[in-house]
XYZ file of N, CA, C and O in Angstrom:
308
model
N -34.653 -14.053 -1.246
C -35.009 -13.291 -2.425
C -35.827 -14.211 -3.324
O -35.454 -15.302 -3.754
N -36.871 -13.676 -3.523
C -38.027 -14.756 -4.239
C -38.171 -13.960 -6.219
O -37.985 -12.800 -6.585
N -38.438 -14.811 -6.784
C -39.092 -14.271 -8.052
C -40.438 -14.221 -7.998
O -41.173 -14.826 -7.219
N -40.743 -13.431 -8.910
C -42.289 -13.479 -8.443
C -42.816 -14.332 -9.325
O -43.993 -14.624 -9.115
N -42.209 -14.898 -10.403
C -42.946 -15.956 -11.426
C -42.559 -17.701 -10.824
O -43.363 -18.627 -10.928
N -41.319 -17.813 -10.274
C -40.813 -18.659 -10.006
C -41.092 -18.996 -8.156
O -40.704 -18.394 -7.155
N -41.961 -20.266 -8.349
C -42.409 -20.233 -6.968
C -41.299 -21.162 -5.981
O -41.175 -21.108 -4.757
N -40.569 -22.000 -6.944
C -39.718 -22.747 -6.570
C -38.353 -22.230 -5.936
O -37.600 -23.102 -5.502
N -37.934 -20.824 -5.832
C -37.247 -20.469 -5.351
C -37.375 -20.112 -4.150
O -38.448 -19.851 -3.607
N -36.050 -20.065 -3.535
C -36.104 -20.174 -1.802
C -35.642 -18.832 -0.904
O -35.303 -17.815 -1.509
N -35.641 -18.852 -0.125
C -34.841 -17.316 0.671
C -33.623 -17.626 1.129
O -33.352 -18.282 2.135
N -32.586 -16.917 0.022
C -31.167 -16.677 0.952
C -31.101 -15.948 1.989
O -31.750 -14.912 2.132
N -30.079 -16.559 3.054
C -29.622 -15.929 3.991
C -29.017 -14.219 3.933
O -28.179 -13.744 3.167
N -29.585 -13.729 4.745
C -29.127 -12.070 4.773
C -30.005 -11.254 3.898
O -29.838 -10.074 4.208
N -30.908 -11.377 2.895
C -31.492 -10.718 2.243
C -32.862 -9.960 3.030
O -33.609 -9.248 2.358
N -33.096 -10.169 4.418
C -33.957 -9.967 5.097
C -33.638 -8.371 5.133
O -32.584 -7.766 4.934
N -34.851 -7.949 5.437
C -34.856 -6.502 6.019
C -33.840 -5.803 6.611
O -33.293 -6.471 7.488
N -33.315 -4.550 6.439
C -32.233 -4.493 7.982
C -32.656 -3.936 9.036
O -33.384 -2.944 9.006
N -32.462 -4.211 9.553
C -32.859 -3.531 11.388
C -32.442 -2.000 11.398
O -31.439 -1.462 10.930
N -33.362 -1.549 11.974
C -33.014 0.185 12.130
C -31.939 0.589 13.012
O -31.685 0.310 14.184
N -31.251 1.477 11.956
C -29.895 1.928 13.078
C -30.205 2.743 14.485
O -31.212 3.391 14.766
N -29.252 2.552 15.124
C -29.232 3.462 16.111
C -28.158 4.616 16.341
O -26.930 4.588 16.423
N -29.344 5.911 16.431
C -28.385 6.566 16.336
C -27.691 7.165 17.729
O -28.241 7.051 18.825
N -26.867 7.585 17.602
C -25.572 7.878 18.710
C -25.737 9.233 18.296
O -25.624 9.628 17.136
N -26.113 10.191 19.674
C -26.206 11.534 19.535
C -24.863 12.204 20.406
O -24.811 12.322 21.630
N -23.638 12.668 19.265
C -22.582 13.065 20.543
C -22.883 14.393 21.023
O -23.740 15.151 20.567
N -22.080 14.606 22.007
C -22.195 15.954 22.666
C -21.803 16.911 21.873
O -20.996 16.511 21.034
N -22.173 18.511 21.782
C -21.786 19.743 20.755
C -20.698 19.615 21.310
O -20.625 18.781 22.212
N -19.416 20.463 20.918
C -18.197 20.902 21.590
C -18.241 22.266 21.392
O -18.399 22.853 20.322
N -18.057 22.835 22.737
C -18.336 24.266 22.752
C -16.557 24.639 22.901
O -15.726 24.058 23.598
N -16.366 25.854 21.941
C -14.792 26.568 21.880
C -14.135 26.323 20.616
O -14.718 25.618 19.793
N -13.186 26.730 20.395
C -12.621 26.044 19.423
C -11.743 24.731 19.614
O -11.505 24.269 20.730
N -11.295 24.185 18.460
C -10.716 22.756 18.783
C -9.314 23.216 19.228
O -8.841 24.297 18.876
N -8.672 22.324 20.029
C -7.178 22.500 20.212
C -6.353 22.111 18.997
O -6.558 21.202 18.193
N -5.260 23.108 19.053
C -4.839 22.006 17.859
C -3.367 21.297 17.796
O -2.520 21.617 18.631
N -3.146 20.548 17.016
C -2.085 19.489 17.210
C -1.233 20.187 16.637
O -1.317 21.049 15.762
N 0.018 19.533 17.478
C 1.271 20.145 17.018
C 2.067 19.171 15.771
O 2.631 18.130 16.107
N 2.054 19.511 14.675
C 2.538 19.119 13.367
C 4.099 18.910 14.044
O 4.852 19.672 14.652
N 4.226 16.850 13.433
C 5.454 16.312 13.218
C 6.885 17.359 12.074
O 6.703 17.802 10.940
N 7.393 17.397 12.407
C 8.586 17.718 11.261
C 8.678 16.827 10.751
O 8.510 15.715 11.252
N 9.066 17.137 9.244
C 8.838 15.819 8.165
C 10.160 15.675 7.712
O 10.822 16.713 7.717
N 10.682 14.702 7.340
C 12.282 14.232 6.897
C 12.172 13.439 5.972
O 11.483 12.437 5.778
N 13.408 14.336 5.051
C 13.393 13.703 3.627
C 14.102 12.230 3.562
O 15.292 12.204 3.876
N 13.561 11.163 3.231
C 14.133 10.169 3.376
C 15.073 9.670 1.444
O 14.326 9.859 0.484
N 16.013 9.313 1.224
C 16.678 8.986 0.232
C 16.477 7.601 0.291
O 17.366 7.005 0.899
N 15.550 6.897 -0.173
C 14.961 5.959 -0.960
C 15.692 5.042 -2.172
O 15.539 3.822 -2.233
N 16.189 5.510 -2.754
C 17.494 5.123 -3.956
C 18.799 5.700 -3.810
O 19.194 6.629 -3.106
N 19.634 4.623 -4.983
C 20.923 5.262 -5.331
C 21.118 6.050 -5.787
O 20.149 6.802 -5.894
N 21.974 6.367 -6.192
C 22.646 8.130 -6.193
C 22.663 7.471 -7.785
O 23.003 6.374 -8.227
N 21.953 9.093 -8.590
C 21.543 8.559 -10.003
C 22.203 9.886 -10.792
O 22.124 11.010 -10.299
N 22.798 9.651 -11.947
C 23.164 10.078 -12.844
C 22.374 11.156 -13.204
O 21.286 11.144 -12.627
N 22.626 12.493 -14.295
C 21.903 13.267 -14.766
C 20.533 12.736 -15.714
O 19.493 13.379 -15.856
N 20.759 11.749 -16.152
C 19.535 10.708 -16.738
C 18.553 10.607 -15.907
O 17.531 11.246 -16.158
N 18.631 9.670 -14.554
C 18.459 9.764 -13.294
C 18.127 7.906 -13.627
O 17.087 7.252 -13.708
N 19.305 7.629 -13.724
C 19.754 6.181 -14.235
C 20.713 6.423 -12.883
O 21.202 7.502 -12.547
N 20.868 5.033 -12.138
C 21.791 4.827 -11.176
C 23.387 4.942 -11.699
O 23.914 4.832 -12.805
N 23.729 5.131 -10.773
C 25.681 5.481 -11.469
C 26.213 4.014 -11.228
O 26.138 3.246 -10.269
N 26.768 3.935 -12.456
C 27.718 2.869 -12.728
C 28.857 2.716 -11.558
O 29.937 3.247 -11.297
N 27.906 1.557 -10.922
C 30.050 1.083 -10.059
C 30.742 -0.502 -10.172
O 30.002 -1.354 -9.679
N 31.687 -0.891 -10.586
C 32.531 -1.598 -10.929
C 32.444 -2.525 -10.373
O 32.950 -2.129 -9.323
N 32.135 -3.782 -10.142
C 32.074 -5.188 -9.101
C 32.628 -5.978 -9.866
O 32.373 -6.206 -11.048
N 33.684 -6.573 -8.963
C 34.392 -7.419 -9.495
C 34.055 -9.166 -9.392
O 34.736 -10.172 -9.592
N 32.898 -8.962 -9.050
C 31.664 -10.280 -9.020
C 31.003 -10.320 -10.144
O 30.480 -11.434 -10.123
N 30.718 -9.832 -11.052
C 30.105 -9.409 -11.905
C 30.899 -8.664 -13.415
O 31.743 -7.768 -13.394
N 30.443 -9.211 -14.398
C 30.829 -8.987 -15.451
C 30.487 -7.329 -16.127
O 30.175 -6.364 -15.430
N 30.590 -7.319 -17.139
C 30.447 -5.951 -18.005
C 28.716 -5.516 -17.893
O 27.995 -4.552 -17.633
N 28.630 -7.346 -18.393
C 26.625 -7.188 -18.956
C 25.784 -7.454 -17.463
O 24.589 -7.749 -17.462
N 26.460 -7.327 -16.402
C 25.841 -7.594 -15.223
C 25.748 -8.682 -14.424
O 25.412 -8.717 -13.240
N 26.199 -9.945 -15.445
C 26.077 -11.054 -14.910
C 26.890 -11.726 -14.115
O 28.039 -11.299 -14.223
N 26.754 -12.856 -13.134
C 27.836 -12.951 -12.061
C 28.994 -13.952 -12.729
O 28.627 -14.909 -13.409
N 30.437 -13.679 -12.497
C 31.533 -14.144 -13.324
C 31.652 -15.947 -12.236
O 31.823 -16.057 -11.022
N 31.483 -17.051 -13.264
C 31.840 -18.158 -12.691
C 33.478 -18.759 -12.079
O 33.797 -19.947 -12.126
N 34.132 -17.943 -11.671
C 35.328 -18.389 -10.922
C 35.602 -19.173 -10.029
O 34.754 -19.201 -9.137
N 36.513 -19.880 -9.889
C 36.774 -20.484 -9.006
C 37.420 -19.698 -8.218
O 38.518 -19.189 -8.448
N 36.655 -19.556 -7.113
C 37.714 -18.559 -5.540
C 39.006 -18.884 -5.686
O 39.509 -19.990 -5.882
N 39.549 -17.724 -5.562
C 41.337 -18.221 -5.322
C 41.373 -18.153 -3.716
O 40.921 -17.292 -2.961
N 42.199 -19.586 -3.392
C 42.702 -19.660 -1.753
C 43.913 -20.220 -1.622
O 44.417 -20.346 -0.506
């Protein structure tokens, strides 16, 4: 790619002409198309089971505190 004021500039790579496509002539298809037989689709459950909010339901772990956080105990053995 040249300027036209600036003689000092050079030709990058790829800026050349492009070569003429070729085209690929497919065959008509005579009839109608066949057609595919459609998968059955299945509802997949993705999340937990959520409250009328649609906030997950509260369940109780006894690893874990009130505010969520994990309780530092020493294991009983």
């Amino acid at each position: 790619m040249r300027d036209k004021k600036d003689h000092a500039t050079f030709d990058l790579p790829g800026f050349a002409p492009a070569a003429p496509l070729d085209t690929v002539t497919e065959p008509k298809r005579t009839g109608p198309r066949p057609r595919r037989s459609s998968l059955k689709q299945e509802q997949l459950c993705l999340i937990d089971e959520t409250d009328n909010s649609g906030l997950p339901v509260w369940r109780r772990d006894d690893k874990l505190d009130l505010t969520g956080l994990p309780v530092w105990a020493p294991d009983p053995q």
